[in-house]
Short mmCIF file of C-alpha atoms and ligand atoms in Angstrom, two decimals:
data_model
loop_
_atom_site.label_atom_id
_atom_site.label_comp_id
_atom_site.label_asym_id
_atom_site.label_seq_id
_atom_site.Cartn_x
_atom_site.Cartn_y
_atom_site.Cartn_z
CA MET F 1 -0.33 0.14 -0.38
CA THR F 2 1.45 3.24 -0.60
CA ARG F 3 0.03 6.73 0.67
CA ILE F 4 0.04 9.18 -1.11
CA THR F 5 -1.04 13.09 -1.23
CA VAL F 6 -4.05 14.18 -3.62
CA ALA F 7 -5.29 17.57 -4.75
CA ASN F 8 -8.47 17.78 -6.49
CA GLY F 9 -7.69 21.72 -7.60
CA ASP F 10 -9.79 23.69 -9.25
CA GLY F 11 -12.08 24.12 -12.11
CA ILE F 12 -12.78 20.75 -13.92
CA GLY F 13 -9.87 19.15 -11.15
CA PRO F 14 -12.53 17.36 -8.94
CA GLU F 15 -14.37 15.62 -11.86
CA ILE F 16 -11.41 14.76 -13.73
CA MET F 17 -9.95 13.39 -9.65
CA ASP F 18 -12.79 11.29 -9.17
CA ALA F 19 -13.19 9.95 -12.74
CA THR F 20 -9.09 9.17 -12.43
CA LEU F 21 -9.17 7.33 -8.57
CA ALA F 22 -12.10 5.60 -10.03
CA ILE F 23 -9.88 4.07 -12.83
CA ILE F 24 -6.61 3.48 -11.31
CA ARG F 25 -8.57 1.55 -7.18
CA ALA F 26 -10.48 -0.63 -9.83
CA ALA F 27 -7.50 -1.93 -11.48
CA GLY F 28 -6.18 -2.74 -7.98
CA ALA F 29 -3.65 0.41 -7.11
CA LYS F 30 -2.70 0.42 -3.83
CA ILE F 31 -3.08 3.44 -2.38
CA GLU F 32 -4.52 5.44 0.50
CA VAL F 33 -4.90 8.68 -0.20
CA ASP F 34 -4.54 11.86 1.97
CA GLU F 35 -6.73 14.85 0.22
CA ILE F 36 -5.27 18.52 0.73
CA GLU F 37 -6.65 21.25 -0.15
CA VAL F 38 -4.31 23.72 -2.77
CA GLY F 39 -5.17 26.56 -5.24
CA GLU F 40 -8.20 29.34 -5.88
CA LYS F 41 -9.75 28.67 -2.76
CA VAL F 42 -6.49 29.30 -0.65
CA TYR F 43 -5.38 31.66 -2.22
CA LEU F 44 -8.77 33.92 -2.09
CA ALA F 45 -8.25 33.18 1.44
CA GLY F 46 -5.09 35.62 1.79
CA ASN F 47 -2.65 32.72 0.77
CA THR F 48 -0.48 34.29 -1.86
CA ALA F 49 1.58 31.01 -2.23
CA GLY F 50 -2.28 28.90 -2.13
CA ILE F 51 -1.09 26.31 -0.25
CA ALA F 52 -0.84 26.03 3.56
CA LYS F 53 2.08 24.67 5.58
CA GLU F 54 0.21 21.19 7.03
CA SER F 55 -0.08 21.05 3.25
CA TRP F 56 3.59 20.99 2.49
CA ASP F 57 3.77 18.90 5.62
CA ILE F 58 1.38 16.29 4.18
CA ILE F 59 2.97 16.62 0.69
CA ARG F 60 7.01 15.72 2.53
CA ARG F 61 5.76 12.71 4.34
CA ASN F 62 4.36 10.90 1.57
CA LYS F 63 6.42 12.17 -1.23
CA ILE F 64 4.24 10.76 -4.49
CA PHE F 65 2.01 13.61 -5.01
CA LEU F 66 -1.31 13.48 -7.39
CA LYS F 67 -2.40 17.14 -8.23
CA ALA F 68 -5.20 17.85 -10.64
CA PRO F 69 -4.82 21.22 -12.05
CA ILE F 70 -5.42 24.53 -10.85
CA THR F 71 -6.25 28.34 -10.79
CA THR F 72 -3.88 30.84 -10.80
CA PRO F 73 -6.01 34.33 -10.16
CA GLN F 74 -4.88 37.35 -12.24
CA GLY F 75 -3.37 39.44 -10.76
CA GLY F 76 -2.46 40.07 -7.10
CA GLY F 77 0.65 38.74 -6.53
CA TYR F 78 0.16 35.24 -6.64
CA LYS F 79 2.63 32.71 -7.01
CA SER F 80 2.03 29.90 -8.99
CA LEU F 81 1.91 27.15 -7.49
CA ASN F 82 3.70 24.74 -9.59
CA VAL F 83 6.55 26.82 -10.30
CA THR F 84 6.86 26.61 -6.46
CA THR F 85 6.03 23.00 -5.95
CA ARG F 86 9.06 21.98 -8.45
CA LYS F 87 11.22 23.86 -6.73
CA PHE F 88 10.56 23.98 -3.25
CA LEU F 89 10.49 19.71 -3.70
CA GLY F 90 13.69 19.62 -5.87
CA LEU F 91 11.68 17.76 -9.16
CA TYR F 92 14.02 18.45 -11.31
CA ALA F 93 12.53 16.58 -13.98
CA ASN F 94 9.64 16.53 -16.27
CA ILE F 95 8.76 14.03 -18.35
CA ARG F 96 5.67 14.53 -21.09
CA PRO F 97 4.67 11.67 -23.27
CA CYS F 98 3.54 12.59 -26.11
CA ILE F 99 1.95 9.79 -28.52
CA SER F 100 0.02 10.06 -31.21
CA LEU F 101 -3.25 7.73 -30.88
CA HIS F 102 -4.21 7.52 -34.90
CA PRO F 103 -6.44 6.82 -35.93
CA PHE F 104 -8.95 7.42 -33.64
CA VAL F 105 -7.86 10.68 -32.24
CA LYS F 106 -7.40 13.26 -34.97
CA THR F 107 -3.73 13.99 -35.95
CA LYS F 108 -1.62 15.00 -38.94
CA HIS F 109 1.02 13.24 -37.25
CA PRO F 110 0.02 9.30 -37.22
CA GLN F 111 3.35 8.17 -36.20
CA MET F 112 4.46 10.63 -33.31
CA ASN F 113 5.60 9.16 -30.47
CA ILE F 114 7.96 11.12 -28.28
CA VAL F 115 8.99 11.88 -25.05
CA ILE F 116 9.93 15.32 -23.58
CA VAL F 117 12.16 15.76 -21.07
CA ARG F 118 12.40 18.96 -19.33
CA GLU F 119 14.34 20.67 -17.15
CA ASN F 120 12.44 22.15 -14.13
CA GLU F 121 13.48 23.85 -11.72
CA GLU F 122 16.20 26.89 -13.18
CA ASP F 123 16.70 28.84 -16.66
CA LEU F 124 14.87 32.07 -16.69
CA TYR F 125 12.11 30.22 -14.11
CA ALA F 126 14.54 31.27 -11.38
CA GLY F 127 11.96 34.00 -11.37
CA ILE F 128 15.29 35.97 -10.35
CA GLU F 129 14.12 39.86 -12.25
CA HIS F 130 14.49 43.45 -12.28
CA GLN F 131 14.06 46.64 -13.20
CA GLN F 132 16.87 48.38 -13.11
CA THR F 133 16.48 51.57 -14.84
CA ASP F 134 13.58 53.47 -16.63
CA GLU F 135 13.67 51.63 -19.82
CA VAL F 136 14.65 48.04 -19.05
CA VAL F 137 13.76 45.25 -16.71
CA GLN F 138 15.83 42.12 -16.96
CA CYS F 139 14.96 38.50 -16.33
CA LEU F 140 18.28 36.07 -14.99
CA LYS F 141 18.77 32.86 -16.68
CA LEU F 142 20.51 30.42 -14.49
CA ILE F 143 22.23 27.21 -15.74
CA SER F 144 23.22 25.09 -13.27
CA ARG F 145 26.11 22.22 -13.94
CA PRO F 146 24.01 20.10 -11.58
CA GLY F 147 20.95 21.10 -13.09
CA CYS F 148 22.20 20.47 -16.54
CA GLU F 149 23.97 16.80 -15.86
CA LYS F 150 20.53 15.99 -13.86
CA ILE F 151 18.17 16.56 -16.49
CA VAL F 152 20.95 15.09 -19.43
CA ARG F 153 21.46 11.38 -17.69
CA TYR F 154 18.11 11.29 -16.81
CA ALA F 155 17.09 11.55 -20.00
CA PHE F 156 19.74 9.08 -21.62
CA GLU F 157 18.70 6.37 -18.10
CA TYR F 158 14.99 6.89 -19.73
CA ALA F 159 15.67 5.85 -22.98
CA LYS F 160 17.45 3.22 -21.75
CA GLN F 161 14.96 2.05 -20.04
CA TYR F 162 12.10 2.44 -22.10
CA GLY F 163 14.20 1.03 -24.80
CA ARG F 164 14.53 4.18 -26.82
CA LYS F 165 16.36 4.86 -29.26
CA LYS F 166 17.83 8.22 -29.70
CA VAL F 167 17.88 11.61 -27.38
CA THR F 168 18.13 14.90 -28.62
CA CYS F 169 19.21 18.07 -27.30
CA PHE F 170 17.62 21.32 -28.58
CA THR F 171 19.08 24.35 -27.43
CA LYS F 172 20.22 27.70 -28.58
CA ASP F 173 23.34 28.22 -27.63
CA ASN F 174 24.82 29.60 -31.19
CA ILE F 175 23.10 32.74 -28.80
CA MET F 176 23.44 32.11 -25.42
CA LYS F 177 27.34 30.44 -25.78
CA GLN F 178 27.29 30.26 -21.52
CA THR F 179 24.00 29.15 -20.22
CA ASP F 180 22.77 27.23 -23.34
CA GLY F 181 26.56 26.56 -24.31
CA LEU F 182 26.81 24.72 -20.49
CA PHE F 183 23.81 22.43 -21.58
CA HIS F 184 24.80 21.39 -24.97
CA GLN F 185 28.45 20.64 -23.55
CA VAL F 186 27.11 19.04 -20.93
CA PHE F 187 24.83 16.71 -23.14
CA ASP F 188 27.86 16.06 -25.08
CA GLU F 189 29.89 14.56 -22.02
CA ILE F 190 27.19 12.53 -20.82
CA ALA F 191 26.12 10.94 -24.39
CA LYS F 192 29.28 9.31 -24.10
CA ASP F 193 28.43 7.16 -21.04
CA TYR F 194 25.74 5.50 -23.29
CA PRO F 195 27.33 4.37 -26.48
CA THR F 196 24.29 2.44 -27.43
CA ILE F 197 21.75 5.37 -27.79
CA GLU F 198 22.29 7.58 -30.58
CA ASN F 199 22.39 11.72 -29.47
CA GLU F 200 21.92 14.48 -31.58
CA HIS F 201 22.23 18.48 -31.01
CA TRP F 202 19.49 20.91 -32.64
CA ILE F 203 19.19 24.56 -32.18
CA ILE F 204 15.98 25.27 -30.64
CA ASP F 205 14.80 27.37 -33.22
CA ILE F 206 15.13 24.78 -36.60
CA GLY F 207 14.64 21.42 -33.90
CA ALA F 208 11.20 23.02 -33.17
CA ALA F 209 10.08 24.03 -36.36
CA LYS F 210 11.37 19.78 -37.51
CA MET F 211 8.66 18.53 -34.46
CA ALA F 212 6.08 20.15 -35.38
CA ASP F 213 6.69 19.37 -38.90
CA THR F 214 8.36 15.83 -38.52
CA PRO F 215 7.44 14.80 -35.12
CA GLU F 216 8.00 10.69 -35.96
CA ALA F 217 12.14 12.46 -36.49
CA PHE F 218 12.57 12.61 -33.06
CA ASP F 219 12.32 10.14 -29.55
CA VAL F 220 13.72 11.41 -26.86
CA ILE F 221 14.46 15.11 -26.44
CA VAL F 222 15.59 16.70 -23.75
CA MET F 223 15.68 20.54 -23.68
CA PRO F 224 16.14 23.37 -20.75
CA ASN F 225 12.79 24.41 -18.76
CA LEU F 226 11.28 27.22 -21.08
CA TYR F 227 12.00 25.99 -24.46
CA GLY F 228 10.55 22.65 -22.75
CA ASP F 229 7.19 24.53 -21.11
CA VAL F 230 6.29 25.41 -24.78
CA LEU F 231 7.41 22.63 -27.20
CA SER F 232 5.64 20.23 -24.56
CA ASP F 233 2.35 21.74 -25.55
CA VAL F 234 3.31 22.14 -28.70
CA ALA F 235 4.13 18.53 -28.69
CA ALA F 236 0.91 17.47 -27.11
CA GLN F 237 -1.01 19.07 -29.08
CA ILE F 238 0.06 17.94 -32.75
CA ALA F 239 -0.40 14.34 -31.03
CA GLY F 240 -3.67 14.93 -30.58
CA SER F 241 -4.79 17.17 -27.64
CA VAL F 242 -3.46 18.71 -24.56
CA GLY F 243 -6.16 17.07 -23.04
CA LEU F 244 -4.75 14.02 -23.52
CA ALA F 245 -1.22 14.15 -22.07
CA GLY F 246 0.01 13.61 -18.41
CA SER F 247 3.58 14.39 -17.06
CA ALA F 248 5.63 13.59 -14.08
CA ASN F 249 7.84 15.57 -12.41
CA ILE F 250 10.85 13.72 -10.52
CA GLY F 251 12.97 14.38 -7.87
CA GLU F 252 15.54 12.67 -5.84
CA GLU F 253 13.27 12.02 -3.27
CA CYS F 254 9.46 13.73 -4.15
CA ALA F 255 7.62 13.11 -7.05
CA MET F 256 4.29 15.08 -8.46
CA PHE F 257 1.95 13.86 -10.98
CA GLU F 258 -0.56 15.96 -13.16
CA ALA F 259 -2.50 16.32 -16.67
CA ILE F 260 -0.39 18.99 -18.68
CA HIS F 261 -3.58 21.09 -19.30
CA GLY F 262 -5.27 23.55 -16.83
CA SER F 263 -8.10 24.20 -14.66
CA ALA F 264 -10.59 24.62 -18.06
CA PRO F 265 -13.11 26.87 -15.68
CA ARG F 266 -15.02 27.48 -18.23
CA ARG F 267 -16.04 23.46 -18.38
CA ALA F 268 -15.99 22.86 -14.71
CA GLY F 269 -19.21 21.16 -13.36
CA GLN F 270 -20.61 19.62 -16.14
CA ASN F 271 -19.47 16.49 -16.55
CA MET F 272 -17.57 17.16 -19.78
CA ALA F 273 -14.30 17.43 -19.55
CA ASN F 274 -11.70 14.62 -20.47
CA PRO F 275 -10.00 13.19 -17.33
CA SER F 276 -7.13 11.61 -19.79
CA GLY F 277 -4.20 13.78 -19.24
CA LEU F 278 -4.53 13.31 -15.25
CA LEU F 279 -5.17 9.58 -16.30
CA GLN F 280 -1.84 9.65 -18.18
CA GLY F 281 -0.51 11.01 -15.45
CA ALA F 282 -1.49 8.44 -12.78
CA VAL F 283 -0.48 5.99 -14.85
CA LEU F 284 3.18 7.47 -14.82
CA MET F 285 2.58 7.56 -10.85
CA LEU F 286 1.84 3.87 -11.07
CA VAL F 287 5.14 2.92 -12.61
CA HIS F 288 7.07 5.09 -10.48
CA ILE F 289 5.45 3.84 -7.45
CA GLY F 290 6.14 0.50 -8.41
CA GLN F 291 3.11 -0.97 -9.31
CA VAL F 292 3.63 -1.18 -12.74
CA ASP F 293 0.74 -4.40 -12.93
CA VAL F 294 -1.47 -1.83 -12.41
CA ALA F 295 0.05 0.70 -14.42
CA GLU F 296 -0.41 -1.49 -17.77
CA LYS F 297 -3.39 -2.37 -17.15
CA VAL F 298 -5.13 0.92 -16.85
CA GLN F 299 -3.13 2.25 -20.14
CA ASN F 300 -4.31 -0.52 -22.11
CA ALA F 301 -8.04 -0.37 -21.02
CA TRP F 302 -7.48 3.39 -21.76
CA LEU F 303 -6.35 2.42 -25.52
CA LYS F 304 -8.82 0.32 -25.90
CA THR F 305 -11.51 2.58 -25.33
CA ILE F 306 -10.40 5.40 -26.98
CA GLU F 307 -9.98 2.85 -29.87
CA ASP F 308 -14.09 1.67 -28.92
CA GLY F 309 -14.74 5.35 -30.14
CA ILE F 310 -15.79 6.79 -26.84
CA HIS F 311 -14.95 9.74 -26.80
CA THR F 312 -15.35 13.13 -24.39
CA TYR F 313 -16.35 15.94 -26.41
CA ASP F 314 -13.02 17.49 -26.61
CA ILE F 315 -12.27 14.39 -28.70
CA PHE F 316 -15.08 13.28 -30.69
CA LYS F 317 -14.72 13.50 -34.24
CA GLU F 318 -18.18 12.63 -36.29
CA GLY F 319 -16.99 9.41 -38.52
CA THR F 320 -14.01 8.30 -36.15
CA SER F 321 -15.68 8.54 -32.93
CA ARG F 322 -18.80 6.02 -31.89
CA GLN F 323 -20.04 8.07 -28.47
CA LYS F 324 -19.84 11.09 -26.92
CA VAL F 325 -19.39 10.27 -23.19
CA GLY F 326 -18.99 12.60 -20.08
CA THR F 327 -16.04 12.61 -17.63
CA LYS F 328 -18.05 9.85 -15.28
CA GLU F 329 -19.08 7.83 -18.40
CA PHE F 330 -15.86 8.08 -20.07
CA ALA F 331 -14.49 6.10 -16.83
CA GLU F 332 -16.79 3.63 -16.34
CA ALA F 333 -15.92 2.69 -19.98
CA VAL F 334 -12.18 2.44 -19.19
CA ILE F 335 -13.11 0.63 -16.00
CA GLY F 336 -15.51 -1.61 -18.41
CA ASN F 337 -12.48 -2.63 -20.33
CA LEU F 338 -9.62 -3.28 -17.36
CA GLY F 339 -8.42 -6.81 -18.50
CA ASN F 340 -9.01 -5.84 -22.35
CA LYS F 341 -6.04 -4.95 -24.71
CA PRO F 342 -6.28 -2.52 -27.84
CA SER F 343 -6.50 -4.69 -31.28
CA GLN F 344 -5.03 -1.55 -33.44
CA LEU F 345 -2.99 0.87 -30.86
CA ALA F 346 -0.22 -0.98 -29.86
CA ALA F 347 -0.96 -2.26 -26.03
CA VAL F 348 1.64 -1.64 -23.81
CA SER F 349 3.82 -3.92 -21.16
CA LEU F 350 5.36 -1.48 -18.89
CA SER F 351 7.20 -4.75 -16.82
CA GLY F 352 10.18 -4.06 -15.84
CA ASN F 353 9.94 -0.55 -15.66
CA ALA F 354 10.76 1.21 -11.95
CA ALA F 355 11.57 4.97 -10.73
CA LEU F 356 14.74 5.68 -12.35
CA ASN F 357 17.46 6.22 -9.52
CA LEU F 358 19.96 8.03 -10.64
CA PRO F 359 23.52 8.60 -8.77
CA LYS F 360 23.53 11.52 -6.82
CA TYR F 361 25.55 14.96 -7.89
CA VAL F 362 28.90 15.36 -6.52
CA ARG F 363 30.67 18.51 -6.85
CA LYS F 364 33.25 18.80 -8.96
CA PRO F 365 36.67 19.84 -7.73
CA ALA F 366 37.04 23.94 -7.71
CA ARG F 367 38.42 25.14 -10.78
CA LYS F 368 40.92 28.46 -11.64
CA LYS F 369 39.22 30.78 -11.45
CA GLU F 370 40.99 34.56 -12.05
CA LEU F 371 39.44 38.04 -12.28
CA SER F 372 40.12 39.65 -15.57
CA GLY F 373 37.95 42.86 -15.08
CA VAL F 374 34.10 44.08 -14.43
CA ASP F 375 31.33 45.03 -15.72
CA LEU F 376 29.64 48.36 -14.53
CA PHE F 377 26.00 48.92 -15.45
CA VAL F 378 24.64 52.31 -15.73
CA HIS F 379 21.66 54.06 -15.68
CA TRP F 380 22.00 57.03 -18.13
CA ASN F 381 20.06 59.50 -20.27
CA GLY F 382 22.08 60.41 -23.00
CA SER F 383 22.22 59.13 -26.27
CA SER F 384 25.83 58.87 -27.17
CA ALA F 385 27.97 56.35 -25.77
CA ASP F 386 30.89 58.23 -26.83
CA GLU F 387 29.87 61.07 -24.26
CA LEU F 388 29.34 58.46 -21.80
CA ALA F 389 32.88 57.35 -22.18
CA GLY F 390 34.47 60.74 -21.44
CA ILE F 391 32.42 61.07 -18.65
CA LEU F 392 34.08 57.44 -17.59
CA GLU F 393 37.18 58.70 -18.40
CA ASN F 394 37.25 60.28 -15.12
CA ILE F 395 36.66 57.06 -12.97
CA ASN F 396 39.29 55.55 -14.52
CA THR F 397 41.57 54.25 -11.35
CA PRO F 398 45.56 53.61 -11.65
CA SER F 399 45.09 50.00 -12.97
CA VAL F 400 41.95 49.93 -14.54
CA LYS F 401 40.39 51.84 -17.64
CA LEU F 402 37.10 51.31 -19.62
CA SER F 403 37.91 48.95 -22.88
CA MET F 404 34.30 48.89 -24.12
CA ILE F 405 30.54 50.04 -23.53
CA THR F 406 27.63 48.04 -24.99
CA ASN F 407 23.60 48.77 -24.89
CA ARG F 408 21.52 46.17 -25.07
CA GLY F 409 24.65 43.62 -25.70
CA ILE F 410 25.94 45.13 -29.02
CA LYS F 411 28.71 47.63 -29.30
CA VAL F 412 28.15 51.26 -29.15
CA PHE F 413 31.92 52.41 -27.87
CA PRO F 414 35.04 52.49 -29.03
CA ASP F 415 33.23 52.32 -32.57
CA GLY F 416 30.00 52.69 -32.69
CA PHE F 417 27.59 52.83 -35.64
CA SER F 418 25.56 55.92 -35.30
CA GLU F 419 22.21 53.66 -36.28
CA THR F 420 22.14 51.72 -33.54
CA PHE F 421 19.28 52.42 -30.85
CA CYS F 422 20.43 52.92 -27.03
CA THR F 423 18.28 52.61 -24.63
CA ASP F 424 19.05 54.19 -20.75
CA HIS F 425 21.12 50.91 -19.85
CA TRP F 426 24.76 50.93 -20.76
CA ARG F 427 27.11 48.16 -19.53
CA CYS F 428 30.45 50.00 -19.84
CA ARG F 429 33.51 46.81 -19.08
CA PHE F 430 36.92 48.07 -17.23
CA LYS F 431 39.90 45.56 -17.66
CA HIS F 432 43.30 46.27 -16.35
CA VAL F 433 45.50 48.54 -17.93
CA ASP F 434 47.97 46.25 -19.03
CA GLU F 435 45.46 43.29 -19.84
CA LYS F 436 46.18 41.63 -16.56
CA ASN F 437 43.93 40.18 -13.10
CA ILE F 438 42.51 42.98 -11.31
CA THR F 439 41.60 43.01 -7.63
CA LYS F 440 38.11 43.20 -5.77
CA GLN F 441 39.56 46.06 -4.38
CA ASP F 442 39.99 47.87 -7.61
CA ILE F 443 36.41 47.13 -8.02
CA ILE F 444 35.37 48.93 -4.79
CA GLN F 445 37.65 51.98 -6.04
CA LEU F 446 35.86 52.21 -8.96
CA MET F 447 32.64 51.69 -7.29
CA GLN F 448 33.81 54.90 -5.43
CA ALA F 449 34.82 57.20 -8.31
CA ALA F 450 31.25 56.44 -9.76
CA PHE F 451 29.47 57.22 -6.95
CA ASP F 452 31.52 60.27 -6.33
CA ASN F 453 31.01 61.31 -10.13
CA ASN F 454 27.27 60.61 -9.69
CA ILE F 455 27.35 57.97 -12.02
CA ASP F 456 24.77 55.92 -11.52
CA VAL F 457 25.72 52.21 -10.94
CA ILE F 458 22.89 49.72 -10.94
CA LYS F 459 25.06 46.62 -10.99
CA THR F 460 28.15 45.24 -11.69
CA GLU F 461 29.27 41.33 -13.08
CA ASN F 462 32.97 40.36 -12.77
CA LEU F 463 34.36 38.81 -15.98
CA TYR F 464 35.97 35.64 -14.99
CA ILE F 465 38.64 33.77 -16.36
CA PHE F 466 38.03 30.05 -15.84
CA ASP F 467 40.82 27.32 -15.99
CA GLY F 468 42.70 29.61 -18.31
CA LYS F 469 39.47 30.53 -20.67
CA PRO F 470 37.33 33.72 -20.53
CA ALA F 471 34.18 33.30 -19.41
CA TYR F 472 31.78 36.06 -20.38
CA SER F 473 30.62 37.18 -23.27
CA LEU F 474 31.98 39.46 -25.97
CA GLY F 475 29.98 42.28 -27.08
CA GLN F 476 28.23 41.96 -30.11
CA GLY F 477 30.62 43.71 -32.87
CA GLN F 478 33.45 43.02 -30.53
P1 NAD G 1 -6.57 25.31 -19.68
O1 NAD G 1 -5.82 23.84 -20.38
O2 NAD G 1 -7.36 25.06 -18.70
O3 NAD G 1 -7.70 25.00 -21.14
C1 NAD G 1 -7.19 25.58 -22.65
C2 NAD G 1 -8.42 24.69 -23.30
O4 NAD G 1 -8.07 23.61 -23.59
C3 NAD G 1 -9.38 25.17 -22.72
O5 NAD G 1 -10.20 25.41 -24.04
C4 NAD G 1 -10.49 24.09 -22.48
O6 NAD G 1 -11.74 24.27 -22.49
C5 NAD G 1 -9.98 22.39 -23.01
N1 NAD G 1 -9.48 21.57 -21.78
C6 NAD G 1 -8.39 21.57 -20.77
N2 NAD G 1 -8.34 20.75 -20.58
C7 NAD G 1 -9.26 19.78 -20.98
C8 NAD G 1 -9.86 18.40 -20.68
N3 NAD G 1 -9.33 18.24 -19.73
N4 NAD G 1 -10.75 17.78 -21.43
C9 NAD G 1 -11.76 18.99 -22.27
N5 NAD G 1 -11.19 20.09 -22.12
C10 NAD G 1 -10.17 20.45 -22.13
O7 NAD G 1 -5.62 26.27 -20.38
P2 NAD G 1 -6.48 28.06 -19.68
O8 NAD G 1 -7.79 28.39 -19.98
O9 NAD G 1 -5.03 29.03 -20.41
O10 NAD G 1 -6.21 27.50 -17.88
C11 NAD G 1 -7.07 27.79 -16.84
C12 NAD G 1 -6.42 28.04 -16.06
O11 NAD G 1 -5.51 27.04 -15.96
C13 NAD G 1 -5.62 28.98 -15.39
O12 NAD G 1 -5.58 29.83 -13.69
C14 NAD G 1 -3.98 28.47 -15.32
O13 NAD G 1 -3.36 29.37 -14.73
C15 NAD G 1 -4.50 27.08 -14.65
N6 NAD G 1 -3.59 26.57 -15.10
C16 NAD G 1 -3.05 25.36 -14.36
C17 NAD G 1 -2.25 24.61 -14.71
C18 NAD G 1 -2.78 23.40 -13.72
O14 NAD G 1 -2.22 23.97 -12.77
N7 NAD G 1 -1.16 22.63 -13.92
C19 NAD G 1 -1.46 24.08 -15.61
C20 NAD G 1 -2.29 25.43 -17.03
C21 NAD G 1 -2.91 26.14 -16.77
#
């Protein structure tokens, strides 16, 4: 018996949760349920996190969480409970299988069978944003080596366990050489440990276009958080419907399972919603908790029901569907099919699968780190970079001098173009006069000189060299 935490969620959540639990219980799932209240009611009662402390205690004790979609009220500073849960519980891997059910569910891609493995904790979802000047706001994109190693290894281990042939990596490392560059580099490193699994890397833009056009060219695709968020919805939709896909959020200790869609408030309370997405999440959960036989039984009964043409409104289509049913009736049909297998769709065999057991990340030895300069970010309302450079001449210290100014990344001094549009946000790069390393003391003196000259420094970034290689971006056009 496994004790799990269940949240019924908002909108269509309670109906699809009832249907899902009824099906898996009828299939023999050995679960005990602790229900918690999260989402809209909790938010509107004044808790901006959408969850009470006692509920966290239950989630952390049970470690397995089946969650129906929730409504995040618009405005009012409410934090997304999904993002918070993933990060608090260290659920670093988001697994989203997107498989077409042709010819029973309409799709342009009858052969599609891909699994998106999305990094779930970092990237632009670190949620670190600041307004820095009148004109410029920033969002920090944080990519870590442990984050990359864990997700990439998960993707390869997943491929190995499920007999998949290829793992593809999507990044934009031609532009983001440090952040996406690290993700790609770690992908190449870890791929070497799996010589029997094919590996490849695509730049995300053309990779996404290829995936939307020819998804059968892909198998497992691993990517950083934001790309994975966007492309897993695209993949689910082109496979047939976002209403059919479930997802697993996996951490070292805890795991959360859900549908990928939202709470569809307009369909709430009408016995209309398709419970398949949450049911798919529950099937992933059953495998994770070691009840593989139950998972297999549910999955095959579900496939048989889809194949029988018993469809909820969202996938119902005259001609291919036989009967339009509500949430409850769909669940009853799946329960009636327990023990049956589909005859045209491929029946699944899940035996031998289990929760993946990955090694813990071990911190690498520290690398040689030298300070080669500093970027001062300055809020300045002028428009000529040469004029700003003239002002900054005043703040040169004996060992450090201005070497470059960029505006939104493009070099505007020295030798800028008059056509370049400039905002009030300037990155001013200072280096040692003799191209040597600088010291923290140099930075403090520089900051003091900037302050004394009324220069509005809004942040600094140190320029480091790691193991002899510059580890910062050049100015565009430099
Ligand atoms: P949504 O996924 O709820 O709905 C999008 C469309 O798909 C709607 O037309 C809806 O009727 C339909 N749909 C979705 N699931 C369906 C199902 N199971 N059966 C039949 N039709 C279905 O997206 P939205 O309208 O953008 O968001 C509604 C609310 O859900 C928002 O408050 C949003 O914040 C929240 N949301 C929650 C989660 C989550 O909890 N994991 C995820 C996404 C959105």
